[in-house]
Amino acid sequence: MTSYFGDLAPLPVDPDGDLSFRHYDPEEVVMGKRMEDNLRFAICYWHNFVWDGNDPFGGQTFQRPWFAADDMEMAKAKADAAFDMFRILRVPYFCFHDHDVRPEGASLQESHARLNEIADYFEAKMENGPKLLWGTANMFSNRRFMAGASTNPDPDVFAYCASTVRACMDVTHRLGGENYVLWGGREGYETLLNTDLSREMEQMGRFLSMVVEYKHKIGYEGTILIEPKPQEPTKHQYDYDTATVYGFLKRFGLENEVKMNLEQGHAILAGHSFEHELAMANALGIFGSIDMNRNDYQSGWDTDQFPNNVPEVALAYYEILRGGGFTTGGTNFDAKLRRQSLDPVDLIAAHAGAMDVCARGFKAAARMYEDGVLEAARAERYAGWDRPEAQAMLAEGATLDAIADRAEAAALDPQPVSGRQERLENIVNRYV
Ligand code: XLS
Ligand code: NI
Ligand code: NI
């Protein structure tokens, strides 16, 4: 099979090019780091090489050559196209589910053997090529998972999932994956009439605890990430948002073991902004990585579009920079084409444009952060708390009584001050 992308060369950095990076230059140094190391871009396998363009009203629109058969030969042809695309787009990372890269076998053992065979194939291609940002297991597509993965009423499904995650984590470990993701695809419910919510959350907590134990047992040093989402596919997902997941982690004593993979579209579905989720994860010390995309604000489902709103992306990276930037995480494009975008070059253009949007957003965020204007305004707003009597109120030993007495003795009469929101928004607008 000749290359799916014809003879496309790696994209140049060219501010006037048609198919080029106009704003993203991997070598450009911003805040002391190369842009490639700041953004840590990854391409996902599933939306690009597996999804066939179907929607609830119609089937396949894409005709990728490797859709011809669900066998190992086609799985390798798919891998060839995927790595060709990684090369053209010059991304340092990729991500995959087991189900994306190998046909399912007749037994668990056969499925795992196939996964390992593909991992060998990847390993050879990864020698000078992209690294693995994260691996994960698809425990939501096959009908056996329809009532849940670890939260399933059938304990055999729970055991099946243990085998699946073990195999996927082993492969992620072997390929040097920097993170392992758990997105709770079917970990939720459709109706409370048939659901024992308390039991299901207990199962999920036990499962996650054992996944963490297994990670330590095999000496895997990557980060375990949970990806929250409030709904879809189930009506209510247990991993609703960052705050909910934090409570869950605390309950099972896992708050120092697991971090968050936050997706723009999932934040929107939860009724939050992306920057809210990022700031919340930083505040709780559990920020890990991002799935970059954009959600349609009217639709109410997960549209997984490529990002194209620079001011929004800038605010997201601003929060990431405030938290110190990425460590093991990165910017994974969990984004898909619209189903009419049939041409191979659409895949390339979509990512190149998204990388440019992220680069512009990141550079704006970096300037905003380095100039420190917003941080200075924030510090000024809370300056009263630097006074010793203010600090004393938060210290051990302070009592409501003592504080109340002091407020009355000093006849305190606090005067409101402006929150200056529009002035701050104007400042942001100077950067984006
Ligand atoms: C689905 C999720 C999924 C995860 C990986 O909405 O975003 O793609 O990122 O399982
Ligand atoms: Ni995602
Ligand atoms: Ni998603």
CSV table of C-alpha atoms and ligand atoms in Angstrom, one decimal:
chain,number,residue,atom,x,y,z
A,1,MET,CA,0.0,0.0,0.0
A,2,THR,CA,1.5,3.4,-0.9
A,3,SER,CA,1.3,6.1,1.8
A,4,TYR,CA,-2.2,7.2,2.6
A,5,PHE,CA,-0.9,10.8,2.7
A,6,GLY,CA,0.9,10.6,-0.7
A,7,ASP,CA,4.3,12.1,-0.6
A,8,LEU,CA,3.6,14.8,2.0
A,9,ALA,CA,6.8,16.0,3.6
A,10,PRO,CA,7.0,17.1,7.3
A,11,LEU,CA,5.2,20.4,7.5
A,12,PRO,CA,7.5,23.5,7.4
A,13,VAL,CA,7.3,26.4,9.7
A,14,ASP,CA,6.2,29.1,7.3
A,15,PRO,CA,4.0,32.0,8.3
A,16,ASP,CA,2.7,32.4,4.7
A,17,GLY,CA,2.3,28.7,3.8
A,18,ASP,CA,-0.9,27.0,2.9
A,19,LEU,CA,-0.2,23.7,4.6
A,20,SER,CA,2.4,24.8,7.2
A,21,PHE,CA,2.8,25.8,10.8
A,22,ARG,CA,2.1,29.5,10.7
A,23,HIS,CA,2.5,30.0,14.5
A,24,TYR,CA,3.8,26.8,15.9
A,25,ASP,CA,7.6,26.4,15.7
A,26,PRO,CA,8.8,23.4,17.7
A,27,GLU,CA,12.2,25.1,18.2
A,28,GLU,CA,11.0,28.5,19.4
A,29,VAL,CA,11.9,29.1,23.0
A,30,VAL,CA,9.2,30.5,25.2
A,31,MET,CA,9.6,30.8,29.0
A,32,GLY,CA,13.0,29.0,28.7
A,33,LYS,CA,11.7,25.9,26.9
A,34,ARG,CA,11.2,24.8,23.3
A,35,MET,CA,7.6,25.1,22.2
A,36,GLU,CA,7.6,21.3,21.5
A,37,ASP,CA,8.5,20.8,25.2
A,38,ASN,CA,6.0,23.4,26.4
A,39,LEU,CA,3.0,22.0,24.5
A,40,ARG,CA,3.9,18.3,24.3
A,41,PHE,CA,1.5,17.6,21.4
A,42,ALA,CA,0.0,14.2,20.9
A,43,ILE,CA,-2.2,12.7,18.2
A,44,CYS,CA,-4.9,10.3,19.2
A,45,TYR,CA,-5.4,7.0,17.3
A,46,TRP,CA,-9.2,6.6,17.7
A,47,HIS,CA,-10.7,9.7,16.0
A,48,ASN,CA,-8.2,9.7,13.2
A,49,PHE,CA,-7.7,6.1,12.3
A,50,VAL,CA,-10.7,4.2,13.7
A,51,TRP,CA,-13.8,6.4,13.5
A,52,ASP,CA,-15.5,5.9,10.2
A,53,GLY,CA,-17.6,9.0,10.1
A,54,ASN,CA,-20.9,7.5,11.4
A,55,ASP,CA,-23.4,9.5,13.4
A,56,PRO,CA,-26.8,8.5,14.9
A,57,PHE,CA,-28.5,9.0,11.5
A,58,GLY,CA,-26.0,7.6,9.1
A,59,GLY,CA,-23.1,5.3,8.7
A,60,GLN,CA,-19.6,5.4,7.3
A,61,THR,CA,-18.5,8.4,5.3
A,62,PHE,CA,-14.7,7.8,5.5
A,63,GLN,CA,-13.2,5.2,3.3
A,64,ARG,CA,-9.8,4.5,4.8
A,65,PRO,CA,-8.0,1.7,3.0
A,66,TRP,CA,-7.4,-0.2,6.3
A,67,PHE,CA,-11.1,-0.5,6.9
A,68,ALA,CA,-11.0,-3.3,4.3
A,69,ALA,CA,-10.7,-6.0,6.9
A,70,ASP,CA,-10.5,-6.3,10.7
A,71,ASP,CA,-7.3,-8.3,10.7
A,72,MET,CA,-3.7,-7.9,11.7
A,73,GLU,CA,-2.6,-7.0,8.2
A,74,MET,CA,-4.9,-4.1,8.2
A,75,ALA,CA,-4.0,-3.2,11.7
A,76,LYS,CA,-0.4,-2.8,10.5
A,77,ALA,CA,-1.5,-0.8,7.4
A,78,LYS,CA,-3.4,1.5,9.8
A,79,ALA,CA,-0.2,1.8,12.0
A,80,ASP,CA,1.8,2.7,8.9
A,81,ALA,CA,-0.7,5.5,8.0
A,82,ALA,CA,-0.7,6.7,11.7
A,83,PHE,CA,3.0,6.9,12.0
A,84,ASP,CA,3.2,8.6,8.6
A,85,MET,CA,0.8,11.2,9.9
A,86,PHE,CA,2.8,11.7,13.2
A,87,ARG,CA,5.9,12.3,11.0
A,88,ILE,CA,4.2,14.8,8.7
A,89,LEU,CA,2.8,16.7,11.7
A,90,ARG,CA,6.1,16.4,13.7
A,91,VAL,CA,4.3,15.6,16.9
A,92,PRO,CA,6.4,14.2,19.8
A,93,TYR,CA,3.6,11.9,21.1
A,94,PHE,CA,0.6,9.7,20.3
A,95,CYS,CA,-2.1,8.0,22.4
A,96,PHE,CA,-4.2,4.8,21.8
A,97,HIS,CA,-6.7,2.4,23.3
A,98,ASP,CA,-6.1,-1.4,22.8
A,99,HIS,CA,-9.2,-1.5,20.7
A,100,ASP,CA,-7.9,1.1,18.3
A,101,VAL,CA,-4.8,-0.7,17.3
A,102,ARG,CA,-5.6,-4.4,17.1
A,103,PRO,CA,-8.6,-6.6,16.1
A,104,GLU,CA,-10.2,-8.3,19.0
A,105,GLY,CA,-9.3,-12.0,19.4
A,106,ALA,CA,-11.6,-15.0,20.1
A,107,SER,CA,-10.3,-15.0,23.7
A,108,LEU,CA,-8.7,-12.6,26.1
A,109,GLN,CA,-5.4,-14.3,25.6
A,110,GLU,CA,-5.6,-13.9,21.8
A,111,SER,CA,-6.6,-10.2,22.1
A,112,HIS,CA,-3.6,-9.6,24.4
A,113,ALA,CA,-1.2,-11.5,22.0
A,114,ARG,CA,-2.4,-9.3,19.2
A,115,LEU,CA,-1.9,-6.2,21.3
A,116,ASN,CA,1.6,-7.3,22.0
A,117,GLU,CA,2.3,-8.0,18.4
A,118,ILE,CA,1.2,-4.5,17.4
A,119,ALA,CA,3.3,-3.1,20.3
A,120,ASP,CA,6.3,-4.8,18.7
A,121,TYR,CA,5.4,-3.1,15.4
A,122,PHE,CA,5.1,0.2,17.2
A,123,GLU,CA,8.4,-0.2,19.0
A,124,ALA,CA,10.3,-0.4,15.8
A,125,LYS,CA,8.5,2.7,14.5
A,126,MET,CA,9.1,4.6,17.7
A,127,GLU,CA,12.9,4.3,17.6
A,128,ASN,CA,13.4,7.7,16.1
A,129,GLY,CA,9.7,8.7,16.1
A,130,PRO,CA,7.1,9.8,18.5
A,131,LYS,CA,6.8,8.6,22.0
A,132,LEU,CA,3.7,7.4,23.8
A,133,LEU,CA,2.0,10.1,25.9
A,134,TRP,CA,-0.6,7.6,27.2
A,135,GLY,CA,-2.1,4.2,26.7
A,136,THR,CA,-5.6,3.2,27.8
A,137,ALA,CA,-8.2,0.4,27.5
A,138,ASN,CA,-11.4,0.7,25.6
A,139,MET,CA,-13.9,-0.8,28.0
A,140,PHE,CA,-17.0,0.9,26.5
A,141,SER,CA,-17.4,-0.1,22.8
A,142,ASN,CA,-18.1,-3.8,23.0
A,143,ARG,CA,-21.6,-4.8,24.1
A,144,ARG,CA,-20.1,-6.8,27.1
A,145,PHE,CA,-19.4,-3.4,28.7
A,146,MET,CA,-22.9,-2.0,28.1
A,147,ALA,CA,-23.8,-2.1,31.8
A,148,GLY,CA,-20.4,-0.9,33.0
A,149,ALA,CA,-16.8,-2.0,33.2
A,150,SER,CA,-15.7,-2.2,36.9
A,151,THR,CA,-19.2,-1.0,37.9
A,152,ASN,CA,-20.9,-3.8,36.1
A,153,PRO,CA,-23.5,-5.9,38.0
A,154,ASP,CA,-21.8,-9.0,36.6
A,155,PRO,CA,-18.6,-9.8,38.5
A,156,ASP,CA,-17.2,-11.6,35.5
A,157,VAL,CA,-17.1,-8.3,33.6
A,158,PHE,CA,-15.1,-6.8,36.5
A,159,ALA,CA,-12.6,-9.7,36.2
A,160,TYR,CA,-12.5,-9.3,32.4
A,161,CYS,CA,-11.6,-5.6,32.9
A,162,ALA,CA,-8.8,-6.6,35.3
A,163,SER,CA,-7.3,-8.7,32.6
A,164,THR,CA,-7.8,-5.9,30.0
A,165,VAL,CA,-6.2,-3.2,32.1
A,166,ARG,CA,-3.3,-5.4,33.1
A,167,ALA,CA,-2.5,-6.1,29.5
A,168,CYS,CA,-2.9,-2.4,28.5
A,169,MET,CA,-0.8,-1.2,31.4
A,170,ASP,CA,1.9,-3.7,30.6
A,171,VAL,CA,2.1,-2.5,27.0
A,172,THR,CA,2.0,1.1,28.0
A,173,HIS,CA,4.9,0.4,30.4
A,174,ARG,CA,6.9,-1.5,27.8
A,175,LEU,CA,6.5,1.3,25.2
A,176,GLY,CA,7.6,3.9,27.7
A,177,GLY,CA,4.2,5.6,28.0
A,178,GLU,CA,4.4,8.6,30.3
A,179,ASN,CA,0.8,8.2,31.6
A,180,TYR,CA,-1.9,5.6,31.8
A,181,VAL,CA,-5.5,6.9,31.4
A,182,LEU,CA,-8.8,5.7,32.7
A,183,TRP,CA,-11.8,7.3,31.2
A,184,GLY,CA,-15.0,5.8,32.7
A,185,GLY,CA,-16.8,5.3,29.4
A,186,ARG,CA,-19.7,3.1,30.8
A,187,GLU,CA,-19.0,3.8,34.5
A,188,GLY,CA,-22.3,5.4,35.2
A,189,TYR,CA,-26.0,4.6,34.8
A,190,GLU,CA,-29.0,5.1,32.6
A,191,THR,CA,-31.7,4.7,35.3
A,192,LEU,CA,-31.7,4.5,39.1
A,193,LEU,CA,-34.5,2.0,38.8
A,194,ASN,CA,-32.0,-0.8,38.0
A,195,THR,CA,-28.9,0.7,39.6
A,196,ASP,CA,-27.3,0.2,43.0
A,197,LEU,CA,-25.2,3.4,43.0
A,198,SER,CA,-23.5,2.8,46.3
A,199,ARG,CA,-22.3,-0.7,45.3
A,200,GLU,CA,-21.1,0.4,41.9
A,201,MET,CA,-19.0,3.3,43.3
A,202,GLU,CA,-17.5,0.8,45.8
A,203,GLN,CA,-16.6,-1.5,43.0
A,204,MET,CA,-15.0,1.3,41.0
A,205,GLY,CA,-13.0,2.4,44.1
A,206,ARG,CA,-11.7,-1.1,44.6
A,207,PHE,CA,-10.8,-1.5,41.0
A,208,LEU,CA,-8.9,1.8,40.9
A,209,SER,CA,-7.0,0.9,44.1
A,210,MET,CA,-5.9,-2.4,42.5
A,211,VAL,CA,-4.8,-0.7,39.3
A,212,VAL,CA,-2.6,1.6,41.5
A,213,GLU,CA,-1.2,-1.4,43.4
A,214,TYR,CA,-0.4,-3.1,40.1
A,215,LYS,CA,1.4,-0.1,38.8
A,216,HIS,CA,3.7,-0.2,41.8
A,217,LYS,CA,4.1,-3.9,41.6
A,218,ILE,CA,5.4,-3.7,38.0
A,219,GLY,CA,7.5,-0.6,38.7
A,220,TYR,CA,5.7,1.5,36.2
A,221,GLU,CA,6.6,5.1,36.9
A,222,GLY,CA,4.1,6.9,34.6
A,223,THR,CA,1.2,8.8,36.0
A,224,ILE,CA,-2.3,7.3,36.3
A,225,LEU,CA,-4.9,9.7,35.0
A,226,ILE,CA,-8.6,9.8,35.4
A,227,GLU,CA,-10.5,11.7,32.7
A,228,PRO,CA,-13.8,13.1,34.0
A,229,LYS,CA,-16.9,13.5,32.0
A,230,PRO,CA,-20.4,14.3,33.3
A,231,GLN,CA,-22.5,12.4,30.8
A,232,GLU,CA,-22.4,10.5,27.5
A,233,PRO,CA,-22.4,7.7,26.9
A,234,THR,CA,-24.3,7.1,30.1
A,235,LYS,CA,-26.9,9.6,31.4
A,236,HIS,CA,-24.9,10.1,34.5
A,237,GLN,CA,-21.1,9.3,34.7
A,238,TYR,CA,-19.6,8.8,38.1
A,239,ASP,CA,-16.4,10.7,37.2
A,240,TYR,CA,-18.5,13.9,36.7
A,241,ASP,CA,-15.8,16.6,37.0
A,242,THR,CA,-12.6,17.4,38.8
A,243,ALA,CA,-14.2,18.2,42.1
A,244,THR,CA,-16.3,15.0,42.1
A,245,VAL,CA,-13.3,12.8,41.2
A,246,TYR,CA,-11.2,14.5,44.0
A,247,GLY,CA,-13.9,13.5,46.5
A,248,PHE,CA,-13.8,9.9,45.1
A,249,LEU,CA,-10.0,9.7,45.3
A,250,LYS,CA,-10.0,11.0,48.9
A,251,ARG,CA,-12.6,8.4,49.9
A,252,PHE,CA,-10.3,5.6,48.6
A,253,GLY,CA,-7.1,7.2,49.8
A,254,LEU,CA,-5.8,7.7,46.2
A,255,GLU,CA,-5.4,11.5,46.0
A,256,ASN,CA,-1.6,11.3,45.9
A,257,GLU,CA,-1.6,8.4,43.3
A,258,VAL,CA,-4.0,9.6,40.6
A,259,LYS,CA,-4.2,12.8,38.6
A,260,MET,CA,-6.5,14.3,36.1
A,261,ASN,CA,-6.7,14.2,32.3
A,262,LEU,CA,-9.0,17.2,31.5
A,263,GLU,CA,-10.8,17.6,28.2
A,264,GLN,CA,-12.2,20.9,27.0
A,265,GLY,CA,-15.5,19.4,25.8
A,266,HIS,CA,-16.1,17.4,29.0
A,267,ALA,CA,-15.7,20.6,31.0
A,268,ILE,CA,-18.3,22.3,28.9
A,269,LEU,CA,-20.7,19.4,29.3
A,270,ALA,CA,-20.2,19.6,33.0
A,271,GLY,CA,-21.3,23.3,32.9
A,272,HIS,CA,-17.8,24.5,33.5
A,273,SER,CA,-15.2,26.4,31.5
A,274,PHE,CA,-12.1,24.5,30.6
A,275,GLU,CA,-10.0,26.9,32.8
A,276,HIS,CA,-12.2,26.2,35.8
A,277,GLU,CA,-11.4,22.5,35.6
A,278,LEU,CA,-7.7,23.3,35.1
A,279,ALA,CA,-7.6,25.8,38.0
A,280,MET,CA,-9.6,23.3,40.2
A,281,ALA,CA,-7.2,20.5,39.5
A,282,ASN,CA,-4.2,22.7,40.3
A,283,ALA,CA,-5.8,23.9,43.5
A,284,LEU,CA,-6.3,20.3,44.6
A,285,GLY,CA,-2.8,19.2,43.4
A,286,ILE,CA,-4.1,16.7,40.9
A,287,PHE,CA,-3.5,18.3,37.5
A,288,GLY,CA,-2.0,15.9,34.9
A,289,SER,CA,-2.7,16.3,31.2
A,290,ILE,CA,-5.2,17.7,28.7
A,291,ASP,CA,-7.4,16.4,25.9
A,292,MET,CA,-7.6,19.5,23.7
A,293,ASN,CA,-10.6,20.0,21.6
A,294,ARG,CA,-13.6,22.3,21.6
A,295,ASN,CA,-17.2,21.6,22.3
A,296,ASP,CA,-20.2,23.2,20.6
A,297,TYR,CA,-21.9,25.4,23.1
A,298,GLN,CA,-25.4,24.7,21.8
A,299,SER,CA,-25.3,20.9,21.2
A,300,GLY,CA,-25.3,19.3,24.6
A,301,TRP,CA,-23.2,16.3,23.4
A,302,ASP,CA,-19.4,15.7,23.0
A,303,THR,CA,-18.6,17.2,19.6
A,304,ASP,CA,-14.8,16.8,19.9
A,305,GLN,CA,-14.1,19.5,17.4
A,306,PHE,CA,-10.6,20.9,16.7
A,307,PRO,CA,-9.8,24.0,18.8
A,308,ASN,CA,-10.0,27.3,16.9
A,309,ASN,CA,-10.7,29.9,19.6
A,310,VAL,CA,-7.4,31.5,20.6
A,311,PRO,CA,-8.6,33.6,23.5
A,312,GLU,CA,-10.2,30.4,25.1
A,313,VAL,CA,-7.1,28.4,24.5
A,314,ALA,CA,-5.0,31.2,26.0
A,315,LEU,CA,-7.0,31.2,29.2
A,316,ALA,CA,-6.6,27.4,29.5
A,317,TYR,CA,-2.8,27.5,29.0
A,318,TYR,CA,-2.6,30.4,31.4
A,319,GLU,CA,-4.0,28.2,34.2
A,320,ILE,CA,-1.6,25.4,33.2
A,321,LEU,CA,1.3,27.8,33.4
A,322,ARG,CA,0.1,29.1,36.8
A,323,GLY,CA,0.3,25.5,38.0
A,324,GLY,CA,3.9,25.2,36.6
A,325,GLY,CA,3.2,23.7,33.2
A,326,PHE,CA,3.2,20.0,32.1
A,327,THR,CA,5.3,17.3,33.8
A,328,THR,CA,4.3,13.9,32.4
A,329,GLY,CA,1.2,15.3,30.7
A,330,GLY,CA,0.8,17.0,27.4
A,331,THR,CA,-1.7,18.4,24.8
A,332,ASN,CA,-3.5,15.4,23.3
A,333,PHE,CA,-5.8,16.3,20.4
A,334,ASP,CA,-8.9,14.3,21.3
A,335,ALA,CA,-10.6,15.9,18.3
A,336,LYS,CA,-12.2,14.6,15.1
A,337,LEU,CA,-13.0,15.8,11.7
A,338,ARG,CA,-16.5,16.6,10.7
A,339,ARG,CA,-17.9,13.7,8.7
A,340,GLN,CA,-17.8,15.5,5.3
A,341,SER,CA,-14.1,16.1,5.6
A,342,LEU,CA,-13.2,13.1,3.4
A,343,ASP,CA,-9.7,13.8,2.2
A,344,PRO,CA,-6.5,12.6,3.8
A,345,VAL,CA,-5.2,16.1,3.8
A,346,ASP,CA,-8.1,17.2,6.0
A,347,LEU,CA,-6.6,15.2,8.8
A,348,ILE,CA,-3.3,17.0,8.4
A,349,ALA,CA,-4.8,20.5,8.0
A,350,ALA,CA,-7.0,20.0,11.0
A,351,HIS,CA,-4.1,19.2,13.3
A,352,ALA,CA,-1.8,21.8,11.8
A,353,GLY,CA,-4.4,24.4,12.4
A,354,ALA,CA,-5.1,23.2,15.9
A,355,MET,CA,-1.4,23.2,16.7
A,356,ASP,CA,-1.2,26.8,15.5
A,357,VAL,CA,-4.2,27.8,17.6
A,358,CYS,CA,-2.5,26.2,20.7
A,359,ALA,CA,0.8,27.9,19.9
A,360,ARG,CA,-0.9,31.3,19.6
A,361,GLY,CA,-2.8,30.6,22.8
A,362,PHE,CA,0.2,29.4,24.7
A,363,LYS,CA,2.4,32.3,23.6
A,364,ALA,CA,-0.3,34.8,24.6
A,365,ALA,CA,-0.6,33.0,28.0
A,366,ALA,CA,3.1,33.0,28.5
A,367,ARG,CA,3.4,36.8,27.9
A,368,MET,CA,0.5,37.4,30.1
A,369,TYR,CA,2.1,35.2,32.8
A,370,GLU,CA,5.6,36.7,32.5
A,371,ASP,CA,4.3,40.3,32.5
A,372,GLY,CA,2.5,39.5,35.7
A,373,VAL,CA,-0.2,42.1,35.4
A,374,LEU,CA,-3.0,39.8,36.2
A,375,GLU,CA,-1.1,38.2,39.0
A,376,ALA,CA,-0.2,41.6,40.5
A,377,ALA,CA,-3.9,42.6,40.4
A,378,ARG,CA,-4.9,39.3,42.0
A,379,ALA,CA,-2.2,39.7,44.7
A,380,GLU,CA,-3.4,43.3,45.4
A,381,ARG,CA,-7.0,42.0,45.8
A,382,TYR,CA,-6.0,39.6,48.6
A,383,ALA,CA,-3.3,41.9,50.1
A,384,GLY,CA,-5.4,42.4,53.2
A,385,TRP,CA,-4.8,38.8,54.1
A,386,ASP,CA,-1.0,39.5,54.5
A,387,ARG,CA,-1.7,41.6,57.6
A,388,PRO,CA,-0.7,39.7,60.8
A,389,GLU,CA,-4.2,40.0,62.4
A,390,ALA,CA,-5.7,38.5,59.2
A,391,GLN,CA,-3.2,35.6,59.1
A,392,ALA,CA,-3.9,35.0,62.8
A,393,MET,CA,-7.6,34.3,62.0
A,394,LEU,CA,-6.6,31.3,59.8
A,395,ALA,CA,-4.0,30.0,62.2
A,396,GLU,CA,-4.4,27.0,64.6
A,397,GLY,CA,-6.0,28.2,67.8
A,398,ALA,CA,-8.1,31.0,66.3
A,399,THR,CA,-11.7,30.8,67.5
A,400,LEU,CA,-14.9,32.3,66.2
A,401,ASP,CA,-15.4,33.9,69.6
A,402,ALA,CA,-12.0,35.8,69.6
A,403,ILE,CA,-12.5,36.9,66.0
A,404,ALA,CA,-16.0,38.1,66.7
A,405,ASP,CA,-14.9,40.0,69.8
A,406,ARG,CA,-12.1,41.7,67.8
A,407,ALA,CA,-14.5,42.7,65.0
A,408,GLU,CA,-16.9,44.2,67.5
A,409,ALA,CA,-14.2,46.0,69.5
A,410,ALA,CA,-12.7,47.5,66.4
A,411,ALA,CA,-16.2,48.4,65.1
A,412,LEU,CA,-15.3,47.0,61.7
A,413,ASP,CA,-17.2,48.3,58.8
A,414,PRO,CA,-15.7,46.8,55.6
A,415,GLN,CA,-16.1,48.8,52.5
A,416,PRO,CA,-16.6,47.0,49.2
A,417,VAL,CA,-14.0,47.5,46.4
A,418,SER,CA,-14.3,47.0,42.7
A,419,GLY,CA,-13.6,43.5,41.3
A,420,ARG,CA,-12.4,45.3,38.2
A,421,GLN,CA,-13.5,42.4,35.9
A,422,GLU,CA,-13.9,44.4,32.8
A,423,ARG,CA,-10.5,46.1,33.3
A,424,LEU,CA,-8.9,42.7,33.7
A,425,GLU,CA,-10.7,41.4,30.6
A,426,ASN,CA,-9.3,44.4,28.7
A,427,ILE,CA,-5.8,43.4,29.9
A,428,VAL,CA,-6.3,39.8,28.6
A,429,ASN,CA,-7.5,41.3,25.3
A,430,ARG,CA,-4.1,43.0,24.8
A,431,TYR,CA,-2.4,39.7,24.7
A,432,VAL,CA,-4.8,37.5,22.6
B,1,XLS,C1,-14.5,10.3,25.4
B,1,XLS,C2,-13.1,10.4,25.9
B,1,XLS,C3,-12.1,9.3,25.4
B,1,XLS,C4,-10.9,9.3,26.3
B,1,XLS,C5,-10.1,8.1,26.1
B,1,XLS,O1,-15.3,11.1,25.5
B,1,XLS,O2,-12.7,11.7,25.6
B,1,XLS,O3,-11.8,9.6,24.1
B,1,XLS,O4,-10.1,10.4,26.0
B,1,XLS,O5,-10.8,6.9,26.5
B,2,NI,NI,-10.7,12.4,25.9
B,3,NI,NI,-14.3,13.2,25.0
